[in-house]
XYZ file of C-alpha atoms in Angstrom:
499
model
C 125.147 96.505 -123.625
C 125.903 97.711 -120.072
C 125.569 101.316 -121.225
C 121.982 100.712 -122.374
C 120.984 98.163 -119.747
C 122.579 99.523 -116.580
C 123.508 103.127 -117.469
C 127.253 102.481 -117.232
C 129.357 105.120 -118.963
C 131.517 102.609 -120.803
C 131.070 99.051 -121.915
C 133.031 96.318 -120.108
C 133.520 93.725 -122.834
C 134.500 94.300 -126.436
C 135.364 91.545 -128.920
C 136.962 92.321 -132.256
C 137.266 89.577 -134.848
C 139.861 90.866 -137.303
C 140.715 87.969 -139.612
C 142.652 84.706 -139.836
C 146.242 85.936 -139.368
C 146.201 88.319 -136.405
C 147.991 87.193 -133.251
C 146.007 89.742 -131.309
C 142.978 87.448 -131.538
C 144.729 85.018 -129.199
C 147.507 86.918 -127.457
C 145.562 90.159 -126.873
C 148.377 92.269 -128.391
C 149.654 92.255 -131.953
C 153.071 90.627 -132.453
C 154.684 91.709 -135.708
C 156.330 88.995 -137.729
C 154.262 86.265 -136.124
C 151.114 84.671 -137.423
C 147.954 83.792 -135.651
C 145.325 81.325 -136.866
C 145.584 80.441 -140.524
C 141.818 79.948 -140.848
C 138.790 81.672 -139.351
C 135.603 79.640 -139.022
C 132.330 81.435 -138.295
C 129.364 79.311 -137.205
C 125.967 80.924 -137.707
C 123.139 79.514 -135.606
C 119.939 80.101 -137.554
C 117.290 78.935 -135.077
C 114.534 80.775 -136.913
C 116.481 83.961 -137.634
C 116.533 83.658 -141.424
C 112.773 83.132 -141.467
C 112.305 86.112 -139.146
C 114.443 88.247 -141.470
C 111.852 87.685 -144.188
C 108.950 88.303 -141.796
C 107.842 91.978 -141.898
C 106.146 91.641 -138.492
C 109.107 90.113 -136.613
C 112.235 91.292 -138.419
C 112.783 94.245 -136.063
C 113.327 91.859 -133.142
C 116.630 90.789 -134.749
C 118.125 94.195 -133.916
C 118.076 93.345 -130.193
C 121.494 93.698 -128.522
C 120.376 91.869 -125.323
C 120.958 94.910 -123.115
C 118.049 94.203 -120.779
C 116.809 97.821 -120.707
C 113.244 96.794 -121.563
C 113.138 94.363 -118.635
C 114.249 97.120 -116.263
C 111.142 99.203 -116.997
C 108.505 96.522 -117.605
C 105.894 96.617 -114.772
C 104.694 92.986 -115.037
C 108.251 91.670 -115.408
C 109.289 93.463 -112.235
C 106.629 91.443 -110.408
C 106.934 87.977 -111.985
C 110.486 88.155 -113.477
C 112.336 85.031 -114.571
C 111.237 82.634 -117.281
C 107.528 83.155 -116.770
C 108.073 86.116 -119.098
C 109.610 84.356 -122.066
C 111.293 81.004 -122.711
C 115.065 81.509 -122.985
C 115.265 85.231 -123.670
C 113.047 86.874 -121.058
C 111.460 90.280 -120.586
C 109.447 92.210 -123.200
C 111.810 91.506 -126.098
C 111.836 87.886 -125.005
C 108.237 87.496 -126.183
C 108.872 88.053 -129.928
C 112.246 86.302 -129.653
C 110.565 83.260 -128.114
C 108.149 83.175 -131.033
C 111.099 83.317 -133.452
C 113.302 80.717 -131.796
C 110.824 78.340 -130.157
C 107.461 78.797 -131.876
C 104.065 80.182 -130.936
C 103.262 77.370 -128.529
C 106.151 78.385 -126.281
C 105.010 82.014 -126.185
C 101.232 81.462 -126.046
C 100.991 82.043 -122.284
C 103.882 84.491 -121.648
C 102.738 86.982 -124.323
C 99.522 87.646 -122.403
C 101.548 89.068 -119.501
C 102.307 92.228 -121.487
C 100.246 95.159 -120.186
C 100.819 97.252 -123.371
C 102.288 100.172 -121.437
C 104.892 100.961 -124.164
C 107.597 101.652 -121.568
C 109.947 99.172 -123.256
C 109.928 101.088 -126.536
C 110.902 104.348 -124.821
C 114.180 102.903 -123.490
C 115.243 100.570 -126.304
C 118.651 101.851 -127.524
C 118.042 100.558 -131.046
C 114.407 101.752 -131.270
C 112.759 98.354 -131.640
C 108.938 98.744 -131.611
C 108.611 96.033 -128.965
C 104.933 96.692 -128.063
C 103.907 96.316 -131.703
C 105.914 93.099 -132.040
C 104.196 91.661 -128.971
C 100.754 92.530 -130.361
C 101.681 90.867 -133.662
C 102.736 87.728 -131.785
C 99.523 87.883 -129.736
C 97.471 88.088 -132.926
C 99.219 85.004 -134.323
C 98.560 83.118 -131.113
C 94.887 84.120 -131.274
C 94.607 83.055 -134.910
C 96.286 79.675 -134.413
C 95.234 78.713 -130.891
C 92.080 80.881 -130.599
C 91.082 83.251 -127.837
C 89.425 81.991 -124.641
C 85.736 81.241 -125.271
C 84.279 84.069 -123.161
C 86.594 86.718 -124.617
C 85.902 85.467 -128.154
C 82.122 85.689 -127.672
C 82.288 89.151 -126.076
C 84.414 90.582 -128.906
C 82.136 89.020 -131.503
C 79.078 90.673 -129.964
C 80.860 93.964 -129.293
C 82.074 94.360 -132.872
C 78.487 94.949 -134.016
C 77.246 98.361 -132.773
C 73.617 97.297 -132.362
C 74.479 94.035 -130.662
C 77.086 95.773 -128.501
C 74.617 98.444 -127.397
C 71.989 95.840 -126.540
C 74.414 93.720 -124.497
C 75.861 96.766 -122.732
C 72.384 97.819 -121.613
C 71.560 94.296 -120.447
C 74.842 94.222 -118.494
C 73.902 97.500 -116.812
C 70.541 96.060 -115.744
C 72.126 92.859 -114.472
C 74.853 94.699 -112.539
C 72.528 97.207 -110.862
C 71.600 94.918 -107.922
C 75.291 94.173 -107.298
C 76.418 97.822 -107.133
C 76.949 99.650 -103.843
C 75.768 103.197 -103.155
C 78.925 104.549 -104.846
C 78.076 102.589 -108.026
C 81.003 100.202 -107.558
C 80.950 96.419 -107.964
C 82.595 94.629 -105.052
C 82.235 91.273 -106.759
C 82.207 90.267 -110.422
C 80.564 86.969 -111.427
C 82.562 84.604 -113.679
C 85.893 86.334 -112.942
C 87.701 85.147 -109.808
C 89.587 87.743 -107.790
C 88.895 90.624 -110.180
C 87.578 92.885 -107.422
C 89.569 91.744 -104.392
C 91.993 94.690 -104.551
C 90.202 96.988 -107.000
C 86.454 97.595 -107.219
C 84.943 98.080 -110.655
C 82.449 100.781 -111.646
C 79.023 99.392 -112.429
C 77.884 99.905 -116.040
C 75.847 103.096 -116.244
C 72.097 102.557 -116.440
C 72.018 105.754 -118.507
C 75.113 105.805 -120.737
C 76.640 109.007 -122.031
C 75.002 108.625 -125.441
C 71.606 108.902 -123.754
C 72.680 111.912 -121.686
C 74.042 113.749 -124.724
C 71.310 112.803 -127.184
C 70.382 116.481 -127.441
C 73.837 117.108 -128.949
C 73.240 114.874 -131.970
C 74.247 116.869 -135.078
C 70.755 116.666 -136.567
C 69.273 118.099 -133.347
C 71.909 120.754 -132.721
C 71.564 122.057 -136.278
C 73.066 125.492 -136.733
C 72.832 126.434 -133.063
C 75.339 129.118 -132.162
C 78.245 128.223 -129.904
C 77.812 129.259 -126.253
C 79.729 132.301 -124.979
C 83.196 131.325 -123.686
C 83.808 131.051 -119.956
C 87.572 130.606 -120.295
C 89.327 133.838 -121.195
C 91.619 133.875 -124.209
C 90.252 130.747 -125.894
C 91.337 130.495 -129.547
C 88.475 128.185 -130.580
C 85.474 130.426 -129.930
C 82.692 129.616 -132.408
C 84.308 126.439 -133.708
C 82.434 123.111 -133.919
C 83.824 120.186 -131.960
C 82.626 116.600 -132.392
C 82.947 114.674 -129.142
C 84.296 111.097 -129.286
C 84.469 109.843 -125.667
C 85.375 106.184 -126.182
C 83.362 103.247 -124.897
C 84.769 103.281 -121.334
C 83.475 106.796 -120.734
C 80.278 106.177 -122.672
C 79.304 103.001 -120.817
C 81.068 103.142 -117.444
C 82.090 106.736 -116.650
C 79.509 109.024 -118.299
C 80.026 111.824 -115.765
C 83.556 112.134 -117.135
C 82.163 112.764 -120.607
C 79.647 115.309 -119.343
C 82.459 117.218 -117.646
C 84.510 117.249 -120.856
C 81.562 118.673 -122.791
C 81.148 121.405 -120.156
C 84.783 122.396 -120.578
C 84.606 122.377 -124.383
C 81.538 124.622 -124.251
C 83.334 126.865 -121.735
C 85.985 127.323 -124.432
C 83.244 128.738 -126.659
C 82.840 125.610 -128.809
C 79.673 124.259 -130.382
C 79.744 120.583 -129.343
C 78.065 117.786 -131.292
C 77.838 114.121 -130.340
C 77.438 111.661 -133.269
C 75.085 109.024 -131.838
C 76.235 106.273 -134.233
C 79.742 106.163 -132.760
C 80.676 102.897 -131.088
C 84.206 101.609 -130.357
C 87.589 102.312 -131.939
C 88.544 98.599 -131.782
C 91.399 98.999 -129.314
C 90.084 96.295 -126.985
C 89.993 93.755 -129.824
C 93.389 94.772 -131.181
C 95.012 94.458 -127.746
C 93.446 91.022 -127.355
C 94.972 89.864 -130.644
C 91.620 89.713 -132.451
C 92.669 91.561 -135.574
C 89.570 90.569 -137.549
C 87.151 92.328 -135.234
C 89.648 95.126 -134.582
C 89.638 95.937 -138.300
C 85.843 95.756 -138.383
C 85.504 98.337 -135.590
C 88.323 100.453 -137.015
C 86.523 100.655 -140.378
C 83.306 101.634 -138.601
C 85.151 104.379 -136.725
C 86.957 105.693 -139.817
C 83.696 105.856 -141.771
C 82.039 107.724 -138.892
C 84.873 110.239 -138.584
C 84.725 110.879 -142.320
C 81.033 111.809 -142.047
C 81.493 114.191 -139.116
C 81.268 117.879 -139.993
C 83.383 119.672 -137.412
C 86.557 121.686 -137.060
C 87.945 119.152 -134.608
C 87.100 115.733 -133.218
C 88.089 115.646 -129.542
C 88.469 112.589 -127.335
C 89.221 112.542 -123.592
C 90.678 109.033 -123.969
C 94.337 109.035 -125.004
C 94.093 105.270 -125.561
C 91.429 105.792 -128.227
C 93.413 108.633 -129.763
C 96.611 106.543 -129.931
C 94.652 103.684 -131.516
C 93.242 105.945 -134.242
C 96.409 107.971 -134.843
C 99.006 105.187 -134.559
C 97.610 101.654 -134.336
C 95.403 101.945 -137.411
C 98.466 102.512 -139.586
C 99.831 99.105 -138.629
C 96.439 97.404 -138.528
C 95.845 98.325 -142.195
C 99.441 97.953 -143.384
C 98.293 95.548 -146.128
C 95.287 97.673 -147.123
C 96.650 100.943 -148.572
C 93.221 102.441 -149.224
C 92.049 102.013 -145.626
C 95.436 103.077 -144.334
C 95.175 106.345 -146.251
C 91.602 106.891 -145.064
C 92.717 106.224 -141.482
C 95.490 108.812 -141.785
C 93.106 111.470 -143.135
C 90.599 110.774 -140.367
C 93.279 110.808 -137.668
C 94.453 114.255 -138.803
C 91.167 115.683 -137.507
C 91.222 113.887 -134.144
C 92.935 115.366 -131.097
C 93.138 114.372 -127.456
C 91.506 116.565 -124.811
C 94.751 117.833 -123.246
C 96.308 118.815 -126.569
C 93.091 120.556 -127.591
C 93.123 122.767 -124.504
C 96.893 123.330 -124.564
C 97.836 123.722 -128.233
C 94.601 124.458 -130.084
C 92.497 126.472 -127.612
C 95.766 127.816 -126.164
C 94.230 128.521 -122.783
C 96.298 130.787 -120.571
C 96.071 132.030 -116.972
C 92.551 132.723 -115.719
C 91.107 134.902 -112.973
C 90.064 132.628 -110.114
C 87.981 133.585 -107.109
C 89.951 131.107 -104.988
C 93.109 129.002 -105.432
C 92.875 125.579 -106.998
C 93.368 122.367 -105.038
C 96.630 120.547 -104.412
C 96.925 117.727 -106.941
C 99.344 115.068 -108.090
C 99.467 113.874 -111.684
C 99.592 110.321 -113.027
C 101.039 110.077 -116.537
C 99.064 107.350 -118.267
C 101.079 104.942 -120.390
C 99.455 105.963 -123.673
C 99.773 109.673 -122.896
C 103.408 109.681 -121.796
C 104.937 106.741 -123.674
C 102.955 106.752 -126.929
C 101.964 110.412 -127.349
C 104.716 112.222 -125.423
C 102.281 114.238 -123.285
C 104.169 115.225 -120.145
C 104.504 118.976 -119.694
C 101.185 119.890 -121.335
C 98.830 118.577 -118.623
C 101.008 120.069 -115.891
C 100.852 123.477 -117.544
C 97.076 123.243 -117.721
C 96.860 122.265 -114.055
C 99.193 124.923 -112.666
C 99.032 127.839 -115.108
C 95.448 127.563 -116.379
C 93.507 125.923 -113.525
C 95.555 127.494 -110.723
C 96.327 124.209 -108.960
C 99.381 123.319 -106.908
C 101.009 120.262 -108.491
C 102.982 117.905 -106.227
C 104.942 115.397 -108.304
C 104.692 111.760 -107.329
C 107.637 109.416 -107.735
C 107.473 107.297 -110.883
C 104.562 109.354 -112.207
C 104.673 107.495 -115.530
C 104.868 104.005 -113.994
C 101.902 101.897 -115.097
C 98.811 101.634 -112.878
C 98.297 97.983 -113.835
C 95.063 98.381 -115.808
C 95.956 97.306 -119.339
C 92.343 96.674 -120.350
C 91.444 92.999 -119.984
C 94.895 92.380 -118.471
C 93.469 93.441 -115.087
C 90.774 90.768 -115.440
C 93.065 88.054 -116.800
C 95.724 88.602 -114.107
C 94.002 90.341 -111.173
C 96.753 89.529 -108.651
C 99.493 90.838 -110.915
C 97.421 93.912 -111.751
C 96.842 94.523 -108.022
C 100.581 94.334 -107.288
C 101.323 96.984 -109.913
C 98.419 99.136 -108.706
C 99.633 98.976 -105.106
C 102.890 100.612 -106.135
C 100.998 103.417 -107.891
C 98.685 104.033 -104.925
C 101.651 104.122 -102.561
C 103.496 106.777 -104.552
C 100.308 108.802 -105.062
C 99.494 108.668 -101.368
C 102.999 109.737 -100.394
C 102.430 113.127 -102.057
C 99.694 114.039 -99.578
C 97.622 115.515 -102.427
C 93.869 114.936 -102.024
C 93.402 114.638 -105.799
C 95.069 112.303 -108.307
C 94.582 113.680 -111.828
C 95.041 111.825 -115.128
C 93.796 112.119 -118.703
C 92.958 108.475 -119.399
C 89.675 106.831 -118.302
C 91.193 103.351 -118.041
C 93.830 104.488 -115.547
C 91.242 106.424 -113.560
C 88.920 103.428 -113.424
C 91.798 101.362 -112.044
C 92.993 103.959 -109.527
C 89.486 104.868 -108.369
C 88.664 101.216 -107.861
C 91.823 100.688 -105.820
C 91.131 103.705 -103.639
C 87.529 102.613 -103.099
C 88.532 99.070 -102.178
C 90.872 100.437 -99.499
C 88.497 103.092 -98.200
C 91.066 105.719 -99.145
C 89.571 109.262 -99.218
C 91.985 110.367 -101.944
C 90.070 111.014 -105.178
C 91.056 110.230 -108.760
C 89.609 112.556 -111.425
C 90.037 113.241 -115.113
C 91.576 116.599 -115.943
C 88.259 117.409 -117.641
C 86.374 116.785 -114.390
C 88.705 119.026 -112.434
C 88.409 121.748 -115.074
C 84.594 121.496 -114.963
C 84.663 121.803 -111.178
C 86.944 124.836 -111.381
C 84.421 126.624 -113.618
C 82.541 127.459 -110.420
C 85.556 129.485 -109.238
C 86.003 131.554 -112.382
C 85.553 135.243 -111.742
C 82.394 136.105 -113.653
C 78.790 134.883 -113.946
C 77.914 132.096 -111.454
C 77.424 128.555 -112.720
C 74.774 126.056 -111.809
C 75.385 123.847 -108.808
C 75.354 120.784 -111.080
C 78.594 121.983 -112.639
C 80.292 121.882 -109.245
C 79.825 118.109 -108.862
C 82.412 115.888 -110.449
C 81.165 112.548 -109.081
C 77.493 112.445 -110.098
C 75.916 108.977 -109.663
C 75.877 106.915 -112.843
């Protein structure tokens, strides 16, 4: 336990139970010719363990050795600590254990403190899938005790693409008068404290799907791929379907436009299926498995219809949901699980596409790239193992100087609706991220996940901090202007176009 929990080289307490007639059990050392206890009584405390052993969703929690490693890396637990995060057993593993030993009522509130950063799974010495266990507990809480009314209504509306599109456009109209000149919301009705330490981007009046309507497959037709701008691209002439995710589509469309520019600069023919909606991650993370499955089926069916060499997404959260979460979401539906696996085999995140598939190498730049620091998003680093790839793209391909921040993979505190449910806790985690990013002195904070960037940008804006937070795709699109070769339009130089 101390080896896993506190990095000690050796354990400090070992107990061996060897049988009923060993004096060493009592006297520490074995005395030959003498007898110890004649009987050995073992008392097993069930307390829900036998039921959990038969439960396919909770059985893995029984492998816990109580080392405490998951608590050491859990961002929310480091802020609240103690028994707010569990009943008797605390920390991330304490959430499924509380459900086992004390029932769903005891864990109903603590389970919502999980930010789904997956850090706990990366350090567990016995490889317990703690994040998945917590989501399973959250789903049971939602099924038995129901979600809060507002969240339940929103997910119900959002699960239907037509209804979701209509409500998203109405929200953009309603938010327009509340947005400042930078398109940020300094106040959010119905949610107390959500913008006190982090401003939110206003919903785009013109979402990405409207801006990329000309890239619909039926409109693009057999149009030839544009000539490559990046030298050495291995995907010249290939067709790429662009799946931005709903955050980029509805809140950060300029991020999606930049990604398309970069894909075309690789020599790809880009198409944008207009019927795409949401992968269902937001519902799954909320514990609403019914609507999560509905949106997952919609996404799988869409991906199956897409005719392209690759389906690229600049959201690692969406990619992890499709590639990993769907397998658990459809564990009792083999047909959909198989379809999900086939669809996921064609999907790739933006960083991996540039690094492994396009295999971009050093380029000829007219001037050096900027000094940047990199934030490893939780899904990218902890779920997908993307660590060296984005740094290679920044330094070797884009010619940037990368200054590492301390705790680069520590969570930014976003966690989807977590930042709205617990704005003060989210702000405390974000403050730590902004402090380490600021200490680097780099003018740019780069990441590959729109949720993290929305959180970090909002925190910087709320503090009047001139440091900028950009997606790697936005930085790459900006750097196109500095490629030795034909000049690019001025519009390609701007990475913060108004929504």
